[in-house]
Coordinates of N, CA, C and O in Angstrom, one line a residue:
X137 N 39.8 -90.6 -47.9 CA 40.2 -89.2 -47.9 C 40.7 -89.0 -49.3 O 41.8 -89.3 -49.7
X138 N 39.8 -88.3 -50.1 CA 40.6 -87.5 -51.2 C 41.8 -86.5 -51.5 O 42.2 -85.8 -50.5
X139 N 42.1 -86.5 -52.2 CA 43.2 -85.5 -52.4 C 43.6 -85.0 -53.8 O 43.6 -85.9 -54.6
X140 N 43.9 -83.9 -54.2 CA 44.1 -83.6 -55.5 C 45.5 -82.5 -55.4 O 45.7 -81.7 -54.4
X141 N 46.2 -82.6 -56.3 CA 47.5 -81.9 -56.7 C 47.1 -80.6 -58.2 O 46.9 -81.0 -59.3
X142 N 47.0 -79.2 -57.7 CA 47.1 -78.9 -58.9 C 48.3 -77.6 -58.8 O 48.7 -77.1 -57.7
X143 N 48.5 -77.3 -60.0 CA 49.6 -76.6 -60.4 C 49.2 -75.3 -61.0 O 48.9 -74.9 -62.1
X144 N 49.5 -74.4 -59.7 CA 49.0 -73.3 -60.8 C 50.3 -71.8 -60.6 O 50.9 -71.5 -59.5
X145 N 50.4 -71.3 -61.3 CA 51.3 -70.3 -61.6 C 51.6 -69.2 -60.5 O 50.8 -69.0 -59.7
X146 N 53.1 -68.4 -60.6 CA 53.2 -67.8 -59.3 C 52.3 -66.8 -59.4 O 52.0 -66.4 -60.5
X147 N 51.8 -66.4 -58.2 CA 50.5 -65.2 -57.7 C 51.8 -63.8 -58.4 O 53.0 -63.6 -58.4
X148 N 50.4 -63.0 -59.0 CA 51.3 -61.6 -59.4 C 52.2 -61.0 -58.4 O 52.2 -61.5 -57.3
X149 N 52.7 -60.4 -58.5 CA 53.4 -59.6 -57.6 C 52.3 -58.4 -56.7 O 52.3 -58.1 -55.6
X150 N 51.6 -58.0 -57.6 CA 50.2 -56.6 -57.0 C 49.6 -58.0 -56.2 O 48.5 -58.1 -56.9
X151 N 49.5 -58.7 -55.7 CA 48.7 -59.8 -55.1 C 49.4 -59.9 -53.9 O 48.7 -60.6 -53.2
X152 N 50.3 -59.7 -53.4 CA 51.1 -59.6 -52.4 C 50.6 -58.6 -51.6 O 50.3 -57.5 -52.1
X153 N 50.4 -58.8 -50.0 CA 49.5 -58.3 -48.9 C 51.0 -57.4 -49.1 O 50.5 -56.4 -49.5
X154 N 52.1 -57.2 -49.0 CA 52.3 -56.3 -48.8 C 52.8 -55.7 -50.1 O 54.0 -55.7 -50.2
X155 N 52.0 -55.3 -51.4 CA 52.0 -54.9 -52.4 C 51.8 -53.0 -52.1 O 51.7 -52.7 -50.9
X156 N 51.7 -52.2 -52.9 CA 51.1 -51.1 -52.9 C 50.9 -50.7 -54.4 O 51.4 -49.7 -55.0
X157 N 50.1 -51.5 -55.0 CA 49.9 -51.4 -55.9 C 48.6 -50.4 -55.7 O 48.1 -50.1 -54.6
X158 N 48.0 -49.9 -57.4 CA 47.1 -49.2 -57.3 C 45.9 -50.0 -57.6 O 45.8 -50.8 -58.5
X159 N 44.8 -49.7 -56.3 CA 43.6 -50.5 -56.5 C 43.4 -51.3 -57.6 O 43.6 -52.5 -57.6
X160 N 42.8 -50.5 -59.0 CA 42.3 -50.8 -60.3 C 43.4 -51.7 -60.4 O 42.9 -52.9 -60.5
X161 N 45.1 -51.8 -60.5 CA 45.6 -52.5 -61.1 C 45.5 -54.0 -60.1 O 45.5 -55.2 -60.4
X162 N 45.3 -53.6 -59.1 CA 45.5 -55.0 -58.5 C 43.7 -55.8 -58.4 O 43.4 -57.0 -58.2
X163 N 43.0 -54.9 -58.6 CA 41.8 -55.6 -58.8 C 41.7 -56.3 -60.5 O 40.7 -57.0 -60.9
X164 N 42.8 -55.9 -61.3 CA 42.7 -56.6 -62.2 C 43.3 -58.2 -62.2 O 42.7 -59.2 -62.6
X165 N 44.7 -57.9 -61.4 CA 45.5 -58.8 -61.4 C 44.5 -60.0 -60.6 O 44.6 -61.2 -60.8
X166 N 43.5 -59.5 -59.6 CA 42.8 -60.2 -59.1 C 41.9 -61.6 -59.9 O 41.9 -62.8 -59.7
X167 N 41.4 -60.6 -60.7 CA 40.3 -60.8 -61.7 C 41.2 -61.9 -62.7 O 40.9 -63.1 -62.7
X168 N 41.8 -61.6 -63.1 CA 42.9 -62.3 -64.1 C 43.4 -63.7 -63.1 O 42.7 -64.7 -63.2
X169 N 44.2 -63.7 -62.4 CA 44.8 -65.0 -61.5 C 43.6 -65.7 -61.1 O 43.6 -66.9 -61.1
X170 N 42.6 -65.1 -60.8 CA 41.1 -66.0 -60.3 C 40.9 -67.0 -61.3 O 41.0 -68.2 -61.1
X171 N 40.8 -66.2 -62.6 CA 40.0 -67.0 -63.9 C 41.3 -68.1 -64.4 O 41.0 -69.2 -64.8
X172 N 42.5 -67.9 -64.4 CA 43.4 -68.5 -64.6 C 43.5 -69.8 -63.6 O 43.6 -70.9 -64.1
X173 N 43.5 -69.5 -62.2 CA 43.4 -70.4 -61.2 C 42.1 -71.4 -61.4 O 42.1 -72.6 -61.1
X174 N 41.3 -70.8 -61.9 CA 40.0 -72.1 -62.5 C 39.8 -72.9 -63.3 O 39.2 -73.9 -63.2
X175 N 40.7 -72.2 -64.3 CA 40.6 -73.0 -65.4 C 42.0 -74.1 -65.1 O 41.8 -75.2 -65.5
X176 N 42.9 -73.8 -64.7 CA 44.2 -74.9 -64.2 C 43.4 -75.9 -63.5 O 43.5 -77.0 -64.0
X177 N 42.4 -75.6 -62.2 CA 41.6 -76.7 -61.4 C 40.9 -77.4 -61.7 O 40.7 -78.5 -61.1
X178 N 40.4 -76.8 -63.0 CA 39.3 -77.6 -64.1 C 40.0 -78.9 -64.8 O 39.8 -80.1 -65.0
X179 N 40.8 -78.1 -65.0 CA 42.2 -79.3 -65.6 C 42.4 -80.4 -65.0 O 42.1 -81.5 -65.4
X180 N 42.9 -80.2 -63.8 CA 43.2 -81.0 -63.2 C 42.1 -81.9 -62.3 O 42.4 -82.9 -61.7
X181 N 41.2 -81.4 -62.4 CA 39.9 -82.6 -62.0 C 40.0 -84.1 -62.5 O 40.3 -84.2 -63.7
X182 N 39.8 -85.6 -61.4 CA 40.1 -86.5 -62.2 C 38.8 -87.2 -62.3 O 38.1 -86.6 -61.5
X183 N 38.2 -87.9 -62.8 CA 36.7 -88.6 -62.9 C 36.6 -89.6 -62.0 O 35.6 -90.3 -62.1
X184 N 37.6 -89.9 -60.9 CA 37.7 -90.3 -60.2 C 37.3 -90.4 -58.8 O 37.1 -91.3 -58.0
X185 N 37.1 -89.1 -58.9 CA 37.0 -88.5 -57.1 C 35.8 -87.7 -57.7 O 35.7 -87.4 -58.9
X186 N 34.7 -87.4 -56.5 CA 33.7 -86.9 -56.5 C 33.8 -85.1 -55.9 O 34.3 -84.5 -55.0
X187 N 33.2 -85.0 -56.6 CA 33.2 -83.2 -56.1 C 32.6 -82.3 -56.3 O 32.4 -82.1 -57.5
X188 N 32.1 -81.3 -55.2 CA 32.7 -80.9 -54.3 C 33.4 -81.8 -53.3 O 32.7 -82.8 -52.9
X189 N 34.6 -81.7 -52.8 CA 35.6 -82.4 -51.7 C 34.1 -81.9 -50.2 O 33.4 -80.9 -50.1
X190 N 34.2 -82.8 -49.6 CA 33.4 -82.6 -48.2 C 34.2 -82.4 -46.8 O 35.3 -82.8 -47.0
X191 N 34.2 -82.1 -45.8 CA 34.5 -82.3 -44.5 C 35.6 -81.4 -44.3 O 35.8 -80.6 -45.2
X192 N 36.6 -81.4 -43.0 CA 37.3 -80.6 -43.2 C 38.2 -80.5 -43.7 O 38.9 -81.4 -43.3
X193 N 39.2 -79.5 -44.7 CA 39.8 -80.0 -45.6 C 41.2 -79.2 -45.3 O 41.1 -78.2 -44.7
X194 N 42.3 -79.5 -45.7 CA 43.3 -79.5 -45.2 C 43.8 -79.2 -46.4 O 43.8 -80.0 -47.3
X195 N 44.5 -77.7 -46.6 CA 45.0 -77.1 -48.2 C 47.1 -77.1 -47.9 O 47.6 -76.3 -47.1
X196 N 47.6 -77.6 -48.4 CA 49.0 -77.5 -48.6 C 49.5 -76.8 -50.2 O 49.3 -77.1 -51.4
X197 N 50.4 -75.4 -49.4 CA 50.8 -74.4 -50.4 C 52.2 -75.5 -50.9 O 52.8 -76.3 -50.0
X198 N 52.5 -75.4 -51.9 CA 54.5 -75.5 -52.1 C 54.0 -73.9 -53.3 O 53.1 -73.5 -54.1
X199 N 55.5 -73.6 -52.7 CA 56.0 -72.4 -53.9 C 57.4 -72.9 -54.1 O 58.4 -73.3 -53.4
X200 N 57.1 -72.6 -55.5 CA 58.4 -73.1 -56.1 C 59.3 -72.0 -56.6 O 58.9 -71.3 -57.6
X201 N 60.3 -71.8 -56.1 CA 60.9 -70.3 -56.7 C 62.5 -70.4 -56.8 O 63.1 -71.4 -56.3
X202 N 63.1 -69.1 -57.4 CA 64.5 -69.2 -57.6 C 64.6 -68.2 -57.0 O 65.6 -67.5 -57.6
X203 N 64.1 -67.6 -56.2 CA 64.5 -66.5 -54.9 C 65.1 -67.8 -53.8 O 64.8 -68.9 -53.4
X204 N 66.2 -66.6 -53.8 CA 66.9 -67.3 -52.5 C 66.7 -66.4 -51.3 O 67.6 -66.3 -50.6
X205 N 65.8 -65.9 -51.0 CA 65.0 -65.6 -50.1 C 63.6 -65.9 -49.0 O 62.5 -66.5 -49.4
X206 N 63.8 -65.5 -47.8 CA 62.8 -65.9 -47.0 C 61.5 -65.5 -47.5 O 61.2 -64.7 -48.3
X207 N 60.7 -66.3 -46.9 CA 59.0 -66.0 -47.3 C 58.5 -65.8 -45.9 O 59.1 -66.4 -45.0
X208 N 57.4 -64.8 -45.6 CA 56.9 -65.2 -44.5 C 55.5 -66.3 -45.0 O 54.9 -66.3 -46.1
X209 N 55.2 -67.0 -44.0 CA 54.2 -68.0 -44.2 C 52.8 -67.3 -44.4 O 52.3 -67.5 -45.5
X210 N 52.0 -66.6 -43.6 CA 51.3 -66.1 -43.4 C 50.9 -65.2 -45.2 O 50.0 -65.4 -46.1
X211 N 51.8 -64.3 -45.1 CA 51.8 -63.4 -46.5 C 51.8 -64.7 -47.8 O 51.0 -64.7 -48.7
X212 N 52.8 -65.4 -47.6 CA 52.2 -66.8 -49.1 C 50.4 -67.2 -48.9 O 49.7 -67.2 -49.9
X213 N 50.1 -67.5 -48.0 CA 48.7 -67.9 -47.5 C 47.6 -66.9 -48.1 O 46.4 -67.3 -48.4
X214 N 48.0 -65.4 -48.1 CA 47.0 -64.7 -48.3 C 47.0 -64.1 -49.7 O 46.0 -63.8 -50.3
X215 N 48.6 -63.9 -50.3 CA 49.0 -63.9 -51.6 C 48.3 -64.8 -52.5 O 48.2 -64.6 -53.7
X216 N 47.7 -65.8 -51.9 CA 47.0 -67.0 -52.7 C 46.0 -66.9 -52.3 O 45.7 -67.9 -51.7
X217 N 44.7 -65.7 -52.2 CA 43.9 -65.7 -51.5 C 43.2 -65.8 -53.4 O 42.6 -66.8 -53.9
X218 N 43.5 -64.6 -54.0 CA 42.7 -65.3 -55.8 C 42.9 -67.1 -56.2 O 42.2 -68.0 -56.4
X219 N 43.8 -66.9 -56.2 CA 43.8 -68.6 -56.3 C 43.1 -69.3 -56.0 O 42.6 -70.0 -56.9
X220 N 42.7 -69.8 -54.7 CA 42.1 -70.8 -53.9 C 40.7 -70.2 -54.0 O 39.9 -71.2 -54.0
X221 N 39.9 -68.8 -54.1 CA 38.7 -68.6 -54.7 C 38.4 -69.1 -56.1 O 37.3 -69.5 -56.5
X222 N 39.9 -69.0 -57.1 CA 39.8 -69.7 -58.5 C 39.5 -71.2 -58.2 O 38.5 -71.5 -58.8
X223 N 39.9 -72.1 -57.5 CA 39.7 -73.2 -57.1 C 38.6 -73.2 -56.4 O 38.4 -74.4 -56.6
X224 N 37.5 -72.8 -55.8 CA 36.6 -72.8 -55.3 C 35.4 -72.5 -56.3 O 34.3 -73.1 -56.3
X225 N 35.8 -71.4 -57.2 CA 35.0 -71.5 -58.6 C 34.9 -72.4 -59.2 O 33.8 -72.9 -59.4
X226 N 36.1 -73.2 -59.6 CA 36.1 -74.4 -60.3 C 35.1 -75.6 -59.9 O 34.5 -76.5 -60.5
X227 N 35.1 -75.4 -59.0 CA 34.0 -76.6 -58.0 C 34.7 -77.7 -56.9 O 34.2 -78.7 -56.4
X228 N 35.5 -77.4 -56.9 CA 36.5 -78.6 -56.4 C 35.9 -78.2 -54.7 O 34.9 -78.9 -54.6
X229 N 36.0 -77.6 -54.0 CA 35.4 -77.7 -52.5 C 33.7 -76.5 -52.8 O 33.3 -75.6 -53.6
X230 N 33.4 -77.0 -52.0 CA 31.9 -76.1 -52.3 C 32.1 -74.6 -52.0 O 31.4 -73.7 -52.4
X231 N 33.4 -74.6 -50.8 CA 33.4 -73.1 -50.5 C 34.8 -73.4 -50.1 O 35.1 -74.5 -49.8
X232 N 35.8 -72.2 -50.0 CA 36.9 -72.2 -49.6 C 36.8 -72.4 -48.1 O 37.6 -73.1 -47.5
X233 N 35.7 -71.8 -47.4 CA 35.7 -71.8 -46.1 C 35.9 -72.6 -45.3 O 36.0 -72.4 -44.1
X234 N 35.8 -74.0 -46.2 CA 35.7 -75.3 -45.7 C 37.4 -75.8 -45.6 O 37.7 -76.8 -44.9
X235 N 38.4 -75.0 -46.5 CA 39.5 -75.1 -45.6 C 39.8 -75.0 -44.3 O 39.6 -73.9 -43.8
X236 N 40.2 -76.1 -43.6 CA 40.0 -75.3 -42.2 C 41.6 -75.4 -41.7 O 41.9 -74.9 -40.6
X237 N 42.6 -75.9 -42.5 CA 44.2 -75.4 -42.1 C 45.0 -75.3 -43.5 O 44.5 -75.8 -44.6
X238 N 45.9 -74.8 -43.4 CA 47.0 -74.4 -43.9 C 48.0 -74.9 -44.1 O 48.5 -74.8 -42.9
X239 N 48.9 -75.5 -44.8 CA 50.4 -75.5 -44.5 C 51.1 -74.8 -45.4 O 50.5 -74.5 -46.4
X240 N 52.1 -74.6 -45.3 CA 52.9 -74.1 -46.8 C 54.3 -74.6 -46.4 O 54.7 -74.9 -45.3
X241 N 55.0 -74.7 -47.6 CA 56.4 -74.7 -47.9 C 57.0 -74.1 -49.1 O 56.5 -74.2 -50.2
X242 N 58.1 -73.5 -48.9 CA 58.8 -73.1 -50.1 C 60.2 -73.9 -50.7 O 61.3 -73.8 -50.1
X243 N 60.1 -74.2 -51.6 CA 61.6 -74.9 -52.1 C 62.2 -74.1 -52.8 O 61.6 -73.7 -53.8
X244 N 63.5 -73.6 -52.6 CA 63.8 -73.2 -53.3 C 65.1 -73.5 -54.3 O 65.3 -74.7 -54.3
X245 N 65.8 -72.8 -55.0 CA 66.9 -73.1 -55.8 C 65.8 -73.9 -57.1 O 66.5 -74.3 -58.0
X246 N 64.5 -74.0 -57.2 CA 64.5 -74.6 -58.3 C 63.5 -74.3 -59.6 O 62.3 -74.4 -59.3
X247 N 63.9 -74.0 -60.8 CA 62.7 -73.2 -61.8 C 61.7 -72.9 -61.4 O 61.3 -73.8 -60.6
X248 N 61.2 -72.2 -61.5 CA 59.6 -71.9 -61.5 C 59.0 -72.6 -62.8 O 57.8 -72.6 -63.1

């Protein structure tokens, strides 16, 4: 079983399902975190592991923040919905769809 760790920056704020941002601006922010999210995955690719990752694949969120506040789970999952298409650009799974769970956690108290 493979596994890879990569690091990529907190999702915009207009990326947040419950944002109300205005379309254009959040379709930028889209566009922007996607290409950023790819090129971080690109990075972190090792020559090691072969890929696309195959079978079903099991994606673990951590957000790292200095909000001392609750997150709901669900809204981090879809807030990272550019992201994990940035990763899916990159080549690392052939399609996101092939995530087939979720987990997340958030730590907090510590830098972003």
């Amino acid at each position: 079983m493979s596994s890879i760790t990569i690091r990529l920056d907190w999702p915009y704020d207009e990326l947040s399902p419950n944002s109300r941002a205005h379309w254009r601006k959040k379709a930028q922010a889209k566009h922007v975190y996607r290409t950023a999210c790819k090129v971080l995955a690109r990075a972190a690719m090792d020559c090691k592991t072969t890929y696309p990752l195959t079978g079903p694949i099991t994606g673990h969120l951590q957000y790292i923040t200095t909000a001392m506040r609750g997150y709901d789970a669900d809204n981090l999952v879809a807030w990272m919905k550019s992201g994990v298409d940035g990763v899916a650009d990159a080549g690392i799974v052939s399609n996101d769809k092939d995530i087939v769970s979720w987990s997340t956690e958030v730590v907090k108290g510590m830098k972003r």
